[in-house]
mmCIF file of C-alpha atoms in Angstrom:
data_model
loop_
_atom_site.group_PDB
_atom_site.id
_atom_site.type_symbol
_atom_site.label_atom_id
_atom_site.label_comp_id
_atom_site.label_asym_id
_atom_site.label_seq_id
_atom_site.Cartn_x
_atom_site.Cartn_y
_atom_site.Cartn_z
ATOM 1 C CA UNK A 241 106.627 26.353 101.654
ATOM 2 C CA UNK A 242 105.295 23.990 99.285
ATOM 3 C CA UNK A 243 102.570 26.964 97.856
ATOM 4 C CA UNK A 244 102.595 30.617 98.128
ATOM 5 C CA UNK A 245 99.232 32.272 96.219
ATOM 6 C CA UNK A 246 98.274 29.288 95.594
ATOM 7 C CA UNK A 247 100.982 28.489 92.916
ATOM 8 C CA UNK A 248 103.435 25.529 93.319
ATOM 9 C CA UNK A 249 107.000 26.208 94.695
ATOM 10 C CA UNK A 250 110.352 25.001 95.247
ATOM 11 C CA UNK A 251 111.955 24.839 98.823
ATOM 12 C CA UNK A 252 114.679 27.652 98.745
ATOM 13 C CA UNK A 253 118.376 27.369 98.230
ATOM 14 C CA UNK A 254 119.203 27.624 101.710
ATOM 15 C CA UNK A 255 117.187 24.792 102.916
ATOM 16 C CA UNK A 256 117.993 22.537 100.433
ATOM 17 C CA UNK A 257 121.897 23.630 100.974
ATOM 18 C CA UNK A 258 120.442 22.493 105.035
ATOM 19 C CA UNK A 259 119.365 19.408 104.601
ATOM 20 C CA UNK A 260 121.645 18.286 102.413
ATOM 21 C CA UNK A 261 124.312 19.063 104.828
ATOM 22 C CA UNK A 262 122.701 17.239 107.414
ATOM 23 C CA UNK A 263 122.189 14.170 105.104
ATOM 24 C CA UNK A 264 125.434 13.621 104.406
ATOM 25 C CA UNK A 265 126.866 13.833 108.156
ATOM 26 C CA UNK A 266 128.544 10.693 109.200
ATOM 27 C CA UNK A 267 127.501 8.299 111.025
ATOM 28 C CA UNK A 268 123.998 9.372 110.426
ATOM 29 C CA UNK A 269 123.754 12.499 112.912
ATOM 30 C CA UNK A 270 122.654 14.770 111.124
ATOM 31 C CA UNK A 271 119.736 12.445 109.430
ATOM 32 C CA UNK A 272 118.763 11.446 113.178
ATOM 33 C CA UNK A 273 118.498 15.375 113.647
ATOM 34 C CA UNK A 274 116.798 16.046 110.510
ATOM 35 C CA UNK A 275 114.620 12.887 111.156
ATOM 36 C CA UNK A 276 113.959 14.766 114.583
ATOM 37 C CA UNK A 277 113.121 17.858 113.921
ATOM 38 C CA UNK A 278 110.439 16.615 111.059
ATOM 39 C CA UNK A 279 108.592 14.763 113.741
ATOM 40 C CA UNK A 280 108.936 17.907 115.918
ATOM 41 C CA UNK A 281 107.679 19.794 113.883
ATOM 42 C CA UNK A 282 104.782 17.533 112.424
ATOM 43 C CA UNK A 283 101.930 18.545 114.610
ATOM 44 C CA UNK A 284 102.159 22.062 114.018
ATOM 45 C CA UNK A 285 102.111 21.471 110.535
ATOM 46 C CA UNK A 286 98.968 19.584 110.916
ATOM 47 C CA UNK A 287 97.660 22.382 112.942
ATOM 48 C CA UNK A 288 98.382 24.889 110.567
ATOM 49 C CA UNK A 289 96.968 22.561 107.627
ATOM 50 C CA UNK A 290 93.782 22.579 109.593
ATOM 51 C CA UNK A 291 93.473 26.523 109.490
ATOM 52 C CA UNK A 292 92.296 26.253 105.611
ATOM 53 C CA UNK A 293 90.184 22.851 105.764
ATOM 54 C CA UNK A 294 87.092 23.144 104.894
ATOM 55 C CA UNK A 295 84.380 22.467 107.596
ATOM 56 C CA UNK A 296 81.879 19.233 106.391
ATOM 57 C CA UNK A 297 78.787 19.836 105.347
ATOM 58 C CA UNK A 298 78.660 23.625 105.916
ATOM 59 C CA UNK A 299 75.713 25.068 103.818
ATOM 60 C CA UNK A 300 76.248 27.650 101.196
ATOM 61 C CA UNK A 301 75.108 31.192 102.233
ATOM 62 C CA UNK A 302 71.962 32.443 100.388
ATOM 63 C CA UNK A 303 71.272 35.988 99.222
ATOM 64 C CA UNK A 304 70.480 37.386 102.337
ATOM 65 C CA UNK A 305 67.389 39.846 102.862
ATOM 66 C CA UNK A 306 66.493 40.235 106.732
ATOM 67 C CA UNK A 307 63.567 41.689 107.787
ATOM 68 C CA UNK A 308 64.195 43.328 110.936
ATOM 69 C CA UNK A 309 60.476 44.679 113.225
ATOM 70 C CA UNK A 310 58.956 47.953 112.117
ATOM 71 C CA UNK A 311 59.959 49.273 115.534
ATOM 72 C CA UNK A 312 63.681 48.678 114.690
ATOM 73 C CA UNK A 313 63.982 50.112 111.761
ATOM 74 C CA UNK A 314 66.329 53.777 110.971
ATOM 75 C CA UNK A 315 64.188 56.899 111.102
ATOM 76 C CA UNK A 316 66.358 59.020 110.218
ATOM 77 C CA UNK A 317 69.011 59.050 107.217
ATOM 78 C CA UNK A 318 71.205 61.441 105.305
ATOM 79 C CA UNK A 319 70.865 62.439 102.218
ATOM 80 C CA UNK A 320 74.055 60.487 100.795
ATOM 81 C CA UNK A 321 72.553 57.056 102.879
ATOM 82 C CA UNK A 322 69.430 57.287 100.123
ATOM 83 C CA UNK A 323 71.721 56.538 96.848
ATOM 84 C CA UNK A 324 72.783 52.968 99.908
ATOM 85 C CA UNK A 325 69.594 52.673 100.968
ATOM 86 C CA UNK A 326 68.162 52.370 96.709
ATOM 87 C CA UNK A 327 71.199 50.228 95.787
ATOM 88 C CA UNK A 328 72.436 47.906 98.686
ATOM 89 C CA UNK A 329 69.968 48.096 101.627
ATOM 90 C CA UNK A 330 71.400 45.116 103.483
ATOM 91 C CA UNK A 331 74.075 48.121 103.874
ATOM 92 C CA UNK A 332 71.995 50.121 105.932
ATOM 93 C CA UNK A 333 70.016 47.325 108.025
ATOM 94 C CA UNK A 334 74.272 46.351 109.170
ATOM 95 C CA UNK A 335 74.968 49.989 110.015
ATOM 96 C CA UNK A 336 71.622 51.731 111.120
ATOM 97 C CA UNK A 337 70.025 48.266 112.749
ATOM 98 C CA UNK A 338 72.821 46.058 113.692
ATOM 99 C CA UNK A 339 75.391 49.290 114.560
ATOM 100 C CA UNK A 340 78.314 47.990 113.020
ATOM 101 C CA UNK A 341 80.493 50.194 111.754
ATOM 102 C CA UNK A 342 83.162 49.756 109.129
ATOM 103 C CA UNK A 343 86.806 50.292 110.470
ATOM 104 C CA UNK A 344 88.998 52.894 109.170
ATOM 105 C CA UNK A 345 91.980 51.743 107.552
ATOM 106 C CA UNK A 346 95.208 51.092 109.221
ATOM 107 C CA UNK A 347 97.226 53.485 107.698
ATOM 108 C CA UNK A 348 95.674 56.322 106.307
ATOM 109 C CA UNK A 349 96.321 57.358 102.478
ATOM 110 C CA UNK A 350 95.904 60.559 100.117
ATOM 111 C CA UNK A 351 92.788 58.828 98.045
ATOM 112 C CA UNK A 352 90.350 60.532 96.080
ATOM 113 C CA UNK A 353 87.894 60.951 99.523
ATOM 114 C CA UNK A 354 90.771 63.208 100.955
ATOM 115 C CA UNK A 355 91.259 65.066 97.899
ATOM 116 C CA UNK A 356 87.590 65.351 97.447
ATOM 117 C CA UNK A 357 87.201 67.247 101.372
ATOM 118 C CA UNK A 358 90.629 69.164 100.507
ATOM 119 C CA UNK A 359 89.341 71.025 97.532
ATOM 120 C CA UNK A 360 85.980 71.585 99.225
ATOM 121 C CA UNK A 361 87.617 73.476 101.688
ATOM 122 C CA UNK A 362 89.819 75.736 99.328
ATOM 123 C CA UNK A 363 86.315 76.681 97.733
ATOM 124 C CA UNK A 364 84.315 77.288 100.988
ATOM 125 C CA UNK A 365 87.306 79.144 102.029
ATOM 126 C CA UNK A 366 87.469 81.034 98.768
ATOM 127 C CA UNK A 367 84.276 82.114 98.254
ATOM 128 C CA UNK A 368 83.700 83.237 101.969
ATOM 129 C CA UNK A 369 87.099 85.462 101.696
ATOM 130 C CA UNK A 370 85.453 86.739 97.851
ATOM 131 C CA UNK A 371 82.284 87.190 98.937
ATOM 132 C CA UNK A 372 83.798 89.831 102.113
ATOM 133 C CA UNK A 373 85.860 91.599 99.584
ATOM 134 C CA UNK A 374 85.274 91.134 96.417
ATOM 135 C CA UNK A 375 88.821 92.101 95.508
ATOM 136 C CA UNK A 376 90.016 88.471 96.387
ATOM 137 C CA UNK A 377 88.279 86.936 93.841
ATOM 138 C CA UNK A 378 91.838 86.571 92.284
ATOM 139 C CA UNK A 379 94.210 83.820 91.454
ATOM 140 C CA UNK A 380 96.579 84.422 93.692
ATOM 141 C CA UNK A 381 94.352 84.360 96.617
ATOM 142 C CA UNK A 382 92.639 80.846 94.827
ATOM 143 C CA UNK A 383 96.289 79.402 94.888
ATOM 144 C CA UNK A 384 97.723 80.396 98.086
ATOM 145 C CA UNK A 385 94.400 79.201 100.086
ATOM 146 C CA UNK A 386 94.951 75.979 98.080
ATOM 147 C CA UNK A 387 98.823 75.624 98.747
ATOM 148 C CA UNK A 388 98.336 76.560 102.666
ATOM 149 C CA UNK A 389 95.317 74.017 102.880
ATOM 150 C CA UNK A 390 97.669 71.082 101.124
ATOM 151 C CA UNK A 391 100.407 71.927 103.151
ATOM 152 C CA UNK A 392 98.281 71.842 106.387
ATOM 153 C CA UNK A 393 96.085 68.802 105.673
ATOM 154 C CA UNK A 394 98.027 66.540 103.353
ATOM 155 C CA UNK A 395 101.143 65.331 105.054
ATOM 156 C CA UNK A 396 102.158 63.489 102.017
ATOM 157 C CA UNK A 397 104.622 65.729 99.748
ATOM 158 C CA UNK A 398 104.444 63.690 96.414
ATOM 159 C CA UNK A 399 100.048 63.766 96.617
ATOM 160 C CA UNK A 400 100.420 67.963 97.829
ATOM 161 C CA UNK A 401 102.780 68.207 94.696
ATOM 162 C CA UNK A 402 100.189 66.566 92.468
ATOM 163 C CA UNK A 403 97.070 67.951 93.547
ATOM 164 C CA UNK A 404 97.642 71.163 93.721
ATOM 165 C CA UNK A 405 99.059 71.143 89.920
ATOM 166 C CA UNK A 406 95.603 69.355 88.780
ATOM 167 C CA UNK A 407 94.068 72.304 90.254
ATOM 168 C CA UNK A 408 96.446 74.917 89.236
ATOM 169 C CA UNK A 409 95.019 73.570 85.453
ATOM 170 C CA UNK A 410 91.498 74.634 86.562
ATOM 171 C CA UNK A 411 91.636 77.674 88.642
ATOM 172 C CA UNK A 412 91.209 80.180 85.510
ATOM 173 C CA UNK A 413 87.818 78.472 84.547
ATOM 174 C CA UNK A 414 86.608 78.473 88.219
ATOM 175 C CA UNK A 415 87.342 82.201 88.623
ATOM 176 C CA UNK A 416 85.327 82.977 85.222
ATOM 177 C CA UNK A 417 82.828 80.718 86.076
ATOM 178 C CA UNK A 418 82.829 82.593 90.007
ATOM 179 C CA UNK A 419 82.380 85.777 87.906
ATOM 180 C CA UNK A 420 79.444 84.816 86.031
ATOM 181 C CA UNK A 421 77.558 83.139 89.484
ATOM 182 C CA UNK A 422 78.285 86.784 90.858
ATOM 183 C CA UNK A 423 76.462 88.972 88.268
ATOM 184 C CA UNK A 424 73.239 87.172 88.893
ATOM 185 C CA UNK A 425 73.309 86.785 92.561
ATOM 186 C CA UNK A 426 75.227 86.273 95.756
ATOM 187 C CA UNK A 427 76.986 83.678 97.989
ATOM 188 C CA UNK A 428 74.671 83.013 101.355
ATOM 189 C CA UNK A 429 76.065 79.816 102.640
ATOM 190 C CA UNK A 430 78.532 76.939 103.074
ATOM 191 C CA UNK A 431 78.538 73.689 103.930
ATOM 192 C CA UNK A 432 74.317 74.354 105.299
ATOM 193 C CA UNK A 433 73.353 71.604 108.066
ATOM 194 C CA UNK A 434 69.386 70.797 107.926
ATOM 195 C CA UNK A 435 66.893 68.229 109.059
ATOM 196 C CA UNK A 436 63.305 67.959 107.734
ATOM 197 C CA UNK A 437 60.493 66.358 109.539
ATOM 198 C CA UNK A 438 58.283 64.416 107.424
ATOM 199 C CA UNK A 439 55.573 64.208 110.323
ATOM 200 C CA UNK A 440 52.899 61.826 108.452
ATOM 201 C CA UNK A 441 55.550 58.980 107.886
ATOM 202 C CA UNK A 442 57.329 59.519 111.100
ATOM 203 C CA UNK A 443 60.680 59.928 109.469
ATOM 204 C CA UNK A 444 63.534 62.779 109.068
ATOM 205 C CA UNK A 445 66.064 63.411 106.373
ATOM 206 C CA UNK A 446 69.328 65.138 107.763
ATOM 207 C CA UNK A 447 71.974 66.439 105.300
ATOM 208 C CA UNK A 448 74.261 68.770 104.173
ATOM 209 C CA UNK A 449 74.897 71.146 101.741
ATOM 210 C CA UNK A 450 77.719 72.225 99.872
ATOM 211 C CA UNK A 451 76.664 75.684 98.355
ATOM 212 C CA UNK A 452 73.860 78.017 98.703
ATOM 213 C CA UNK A 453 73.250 81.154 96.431
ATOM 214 C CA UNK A 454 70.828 83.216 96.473
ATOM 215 C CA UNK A 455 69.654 84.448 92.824
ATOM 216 C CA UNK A 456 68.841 88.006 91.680
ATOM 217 C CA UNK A 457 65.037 87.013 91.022
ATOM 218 C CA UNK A 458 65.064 85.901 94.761
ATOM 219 C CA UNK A 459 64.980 82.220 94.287
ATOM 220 C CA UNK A 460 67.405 79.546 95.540
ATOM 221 C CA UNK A 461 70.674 77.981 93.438
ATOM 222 C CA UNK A 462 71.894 74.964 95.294
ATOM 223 C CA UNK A 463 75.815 74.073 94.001
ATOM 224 C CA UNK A 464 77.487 70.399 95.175
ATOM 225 C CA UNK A 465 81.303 70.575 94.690
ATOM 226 C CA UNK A 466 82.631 67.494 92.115
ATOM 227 C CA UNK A 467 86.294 66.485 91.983
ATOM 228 C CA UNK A 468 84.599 63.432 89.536
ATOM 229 C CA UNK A 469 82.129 63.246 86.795
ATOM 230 C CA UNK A 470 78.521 63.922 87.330
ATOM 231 C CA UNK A 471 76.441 61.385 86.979
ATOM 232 C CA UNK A 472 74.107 60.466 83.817
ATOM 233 C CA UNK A 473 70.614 61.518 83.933
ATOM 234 C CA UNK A 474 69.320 57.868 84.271
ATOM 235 C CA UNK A 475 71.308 57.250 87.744
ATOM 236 C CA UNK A 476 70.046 60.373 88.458
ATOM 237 C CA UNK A 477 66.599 59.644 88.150
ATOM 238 C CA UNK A 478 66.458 56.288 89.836
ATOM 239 C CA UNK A 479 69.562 56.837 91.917
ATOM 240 C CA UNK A 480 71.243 59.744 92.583
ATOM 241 C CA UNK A 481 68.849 61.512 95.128
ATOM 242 C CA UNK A 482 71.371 63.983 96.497
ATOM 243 C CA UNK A 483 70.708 67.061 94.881
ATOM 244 C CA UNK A 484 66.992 66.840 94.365
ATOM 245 C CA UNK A 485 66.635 65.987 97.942
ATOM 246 C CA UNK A 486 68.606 68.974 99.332
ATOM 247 C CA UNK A 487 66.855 70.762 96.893
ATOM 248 C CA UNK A 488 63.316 69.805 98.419
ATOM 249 C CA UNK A 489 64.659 69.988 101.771
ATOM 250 C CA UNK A 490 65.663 73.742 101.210
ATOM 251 C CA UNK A 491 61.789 74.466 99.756
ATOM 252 C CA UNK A 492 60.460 73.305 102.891
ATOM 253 C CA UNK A 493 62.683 75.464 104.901
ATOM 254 C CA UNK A 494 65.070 72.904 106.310
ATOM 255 C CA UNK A 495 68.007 74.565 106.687
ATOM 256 C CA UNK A 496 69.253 77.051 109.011
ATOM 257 C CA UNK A 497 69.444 80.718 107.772
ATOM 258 C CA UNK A 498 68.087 79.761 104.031
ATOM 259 C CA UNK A 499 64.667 81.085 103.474
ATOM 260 C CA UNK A 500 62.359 78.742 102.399
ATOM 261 C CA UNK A 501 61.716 79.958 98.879
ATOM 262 C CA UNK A 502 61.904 78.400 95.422
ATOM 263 C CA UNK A 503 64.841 76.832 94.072
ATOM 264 C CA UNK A 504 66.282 78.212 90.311
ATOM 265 C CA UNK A 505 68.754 76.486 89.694
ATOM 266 C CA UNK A 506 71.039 73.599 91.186
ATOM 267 C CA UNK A 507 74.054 71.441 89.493
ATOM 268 C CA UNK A 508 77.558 70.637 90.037
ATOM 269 C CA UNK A 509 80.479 72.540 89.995
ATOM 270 C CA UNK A 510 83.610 70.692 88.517
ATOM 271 C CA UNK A 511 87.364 70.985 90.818
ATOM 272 C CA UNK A 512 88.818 68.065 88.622
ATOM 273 C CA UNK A 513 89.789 67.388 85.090
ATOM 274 C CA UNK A 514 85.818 67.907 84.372
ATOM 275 C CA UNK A 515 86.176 71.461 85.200
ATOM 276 C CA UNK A 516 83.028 73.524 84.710
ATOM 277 C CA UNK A 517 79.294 73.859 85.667
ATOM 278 C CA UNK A 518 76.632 71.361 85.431
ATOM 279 C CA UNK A 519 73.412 72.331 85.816
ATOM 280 C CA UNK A 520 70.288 70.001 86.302
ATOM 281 C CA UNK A 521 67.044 70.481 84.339
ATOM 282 C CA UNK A 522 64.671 72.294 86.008
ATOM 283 C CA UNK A 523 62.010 68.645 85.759
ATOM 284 C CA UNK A 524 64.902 66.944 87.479
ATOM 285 C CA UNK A 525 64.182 69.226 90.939
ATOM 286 C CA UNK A 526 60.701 69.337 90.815
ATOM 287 C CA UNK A 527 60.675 69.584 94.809
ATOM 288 C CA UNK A 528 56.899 68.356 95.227
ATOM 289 C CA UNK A 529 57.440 65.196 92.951
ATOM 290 C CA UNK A 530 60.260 64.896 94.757
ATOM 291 C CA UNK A 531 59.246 64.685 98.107
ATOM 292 C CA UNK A 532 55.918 62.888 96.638
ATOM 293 C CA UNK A 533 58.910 59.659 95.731
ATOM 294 C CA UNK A 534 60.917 59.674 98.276
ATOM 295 C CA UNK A 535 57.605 59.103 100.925
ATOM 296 C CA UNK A 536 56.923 56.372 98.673
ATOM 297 C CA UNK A 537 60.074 54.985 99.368
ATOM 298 C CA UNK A 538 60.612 54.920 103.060
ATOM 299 C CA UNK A 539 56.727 53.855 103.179
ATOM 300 C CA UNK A 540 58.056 50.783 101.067
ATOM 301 C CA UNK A 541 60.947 49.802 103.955
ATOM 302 C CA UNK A 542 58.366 50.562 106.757
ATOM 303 C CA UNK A 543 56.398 48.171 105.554
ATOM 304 C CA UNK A 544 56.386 44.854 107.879
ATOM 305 C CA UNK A 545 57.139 42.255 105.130
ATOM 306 C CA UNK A 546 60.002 44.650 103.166
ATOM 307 C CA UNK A 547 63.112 42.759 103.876
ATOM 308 C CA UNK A 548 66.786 44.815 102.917
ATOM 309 C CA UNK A 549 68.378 42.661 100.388
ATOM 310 C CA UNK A 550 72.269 42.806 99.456
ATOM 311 C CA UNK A 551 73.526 44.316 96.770
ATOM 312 C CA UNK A 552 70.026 45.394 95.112
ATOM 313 C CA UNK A 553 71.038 47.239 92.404
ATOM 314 C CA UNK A 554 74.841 48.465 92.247
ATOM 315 C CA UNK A 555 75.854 50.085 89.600
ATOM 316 C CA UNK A 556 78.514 47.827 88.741
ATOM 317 C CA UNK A 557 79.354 44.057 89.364
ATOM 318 C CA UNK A 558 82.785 45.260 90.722
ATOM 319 C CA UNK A 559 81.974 47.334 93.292
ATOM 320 C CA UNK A 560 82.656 46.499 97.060
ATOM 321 C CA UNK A 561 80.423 47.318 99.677
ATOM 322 C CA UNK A 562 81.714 47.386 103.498
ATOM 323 C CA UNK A 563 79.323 44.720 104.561
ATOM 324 C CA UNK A 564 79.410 42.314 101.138
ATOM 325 C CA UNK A 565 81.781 39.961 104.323
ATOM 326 C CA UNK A 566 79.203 40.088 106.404
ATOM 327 C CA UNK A 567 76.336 39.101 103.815
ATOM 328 C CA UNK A 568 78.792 36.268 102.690
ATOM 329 C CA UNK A 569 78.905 37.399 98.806
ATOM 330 C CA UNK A 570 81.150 34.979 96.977
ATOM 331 C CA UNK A 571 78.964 32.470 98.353
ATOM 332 C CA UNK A 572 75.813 33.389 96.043
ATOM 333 C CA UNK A 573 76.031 35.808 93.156
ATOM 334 C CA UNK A 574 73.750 38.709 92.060
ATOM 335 C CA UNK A 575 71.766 36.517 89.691
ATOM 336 C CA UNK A 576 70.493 34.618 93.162
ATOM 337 C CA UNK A 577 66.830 35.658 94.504
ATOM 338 C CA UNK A 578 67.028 37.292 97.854
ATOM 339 C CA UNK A 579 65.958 35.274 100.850
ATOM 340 C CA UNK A 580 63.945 36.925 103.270
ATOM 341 C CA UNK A 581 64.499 36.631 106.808
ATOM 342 C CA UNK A 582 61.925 37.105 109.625
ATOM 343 C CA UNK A 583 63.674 38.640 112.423
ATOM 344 C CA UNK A 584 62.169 39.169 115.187
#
């Protein structure tokens, strides 16, 4: 190989041992041979040379923004396709329009998605078993559910070693913290499927959430489960929609078995390093507001001359979307206007 990376190289020891051997045959056999098996081996060189020439006169991609018909367009969503739909729309015109799907990986690893459901489901676990019998709100019923849930979903020994000591670290705070959430109120439901109807747009938001509580003054606490840090209050606002949403979805009575009441409180509760809970101001789930943006938004894409642009507004330059490929980024940078597209 005359490259590897891209970075000059030397033909190894063995070859050059080879051909030298071959060289210095008498009567010229082995050149002949050599000589031979060069011109052999010529044209699938220049096949393989061809692989990584570049085609003539092949444009340069522009920033795409397609505008697929009306008729075409997603009408329904979950709440965690909102944050994708804000920041990289092209992302949801590939999957919800075009139906393509991003593979799994080959070979699956422990990353922090894994860890993330793994610790979710010590927690549901836990505080269904607490909220039975109250006399399980303990640490040794916290660690075992966590040590048989490792050892039944995590086949790797090294990642079940080092998970379950990060949340050894953080299992005192939790149970304090689960013994303050109990005084004013009571567990009513885990991992809550709903769907709301929003009739006068024609569109439906589907979603799930992680906690629901019901308060002593009869009102609603909404909990989402965070193995990171919660975001700042400015991705919030423009952003994050998560929590607000499920928050206005649960006013309107959207999910099964939770009245349709008020909501008092709703934030994050920390299962990593940022152990401890994270509660949103009460402006920040102001459900009518809410619901009063979010129309405003899908009205926006339902509009016939709204095209889905790539990589609108990520958060950083770095990040990698599943379908940055497929919009040809590399090509054009996020400095570039967004072309639209009439598709019809």
């Amino acid at each position: 190989a005359h490259k590897s990376d891209d970075a000059e190289t030397v033909p190894s020891r063995w070859v050059i041992r080879l051909t030298n051997l071959l060289i210095g045959l008498s009567q010229e056999r082995g050149e002949k041979a050599l000589s031979e098996m060069r011109a052999r081996a010529k044209p699938w060189l220049t096949r393989t040379k061809q692989i990584d020439a570049p085609l003539a006169l092949v444009p340069q991609a522009q920033r795409p923004a397609p505008v697929p018909p009306v008729m075409n367009r997603p009408r329904t969503l979950s709440i965690t396709k909102i944050q994708t739909l804000i920041r990289d729309p092209y992302a949801i015109y590939a999957r919800h329009i075009l139906k393509l799907n991003p593979l799994n990986p080959l070979q699956k690893m422990p990353d922090a998605l894994l860890r993330g459901t793994i610790l979710h489901t010590v927690m549901e676990d836990f505080i269904k078993a607490a909220s039975a019998d109250p006399s399980l709100r303990t640490r040794a019923t916290l660690s075992a559910l966590a040590r048989d849930i490792l050892e039944r979903d995590v086949p790797w020994p090294a990642a079940r070693l080092i998970w379950r000591a990060r949340f050894e670290k953080v299992i005192d705070s939790l149970l304090k913290e689960e013994a303050e959430r109990a005084k004013h109120g009571q567990f009513l439901k885990a991992e809550a499927e709903g769907q709301l109807e929003l009739k006068d747009i024609g569109f439906s938001l589907k979603g799930k959430a992680d906690r629901f509580d019901l308060l002593d003054d009869q009102t609603l606490a909404i909990y989402d489960y965070k193995t990171g840090k919660p975001s700042s209050p400015d991705v919030r606002k423009s952003f994050d929609k998560q929590l607000p949403l499920t928050a206005a979805m649960a006013s309107e009575g959207a999910f099964k078995d939770i009245p349709a009441t008020a909501i008092g409180r709703i934030g994050y509760i920390g299962l990593g390093s940022d152990c401890g809970e994270f509660l949103l101001k009460p402006e920040e789930y102001d459900t009518a507001n809410i619901l009063a943006e979010f129309r405003q938004l899908i009205l926006a894409f339902l509009s016939p001359d709204k095209g889905y642009p790539s990589r609108r507004a990520v958060q950083k330059e770095s990040f990698t979307g599943d379908y940055d490929h497929l919009a040809r980024f590399g090509e054009w940078s996020s400095t570039d206007d967004p072309v639209k597209e009439v598709l019809t």
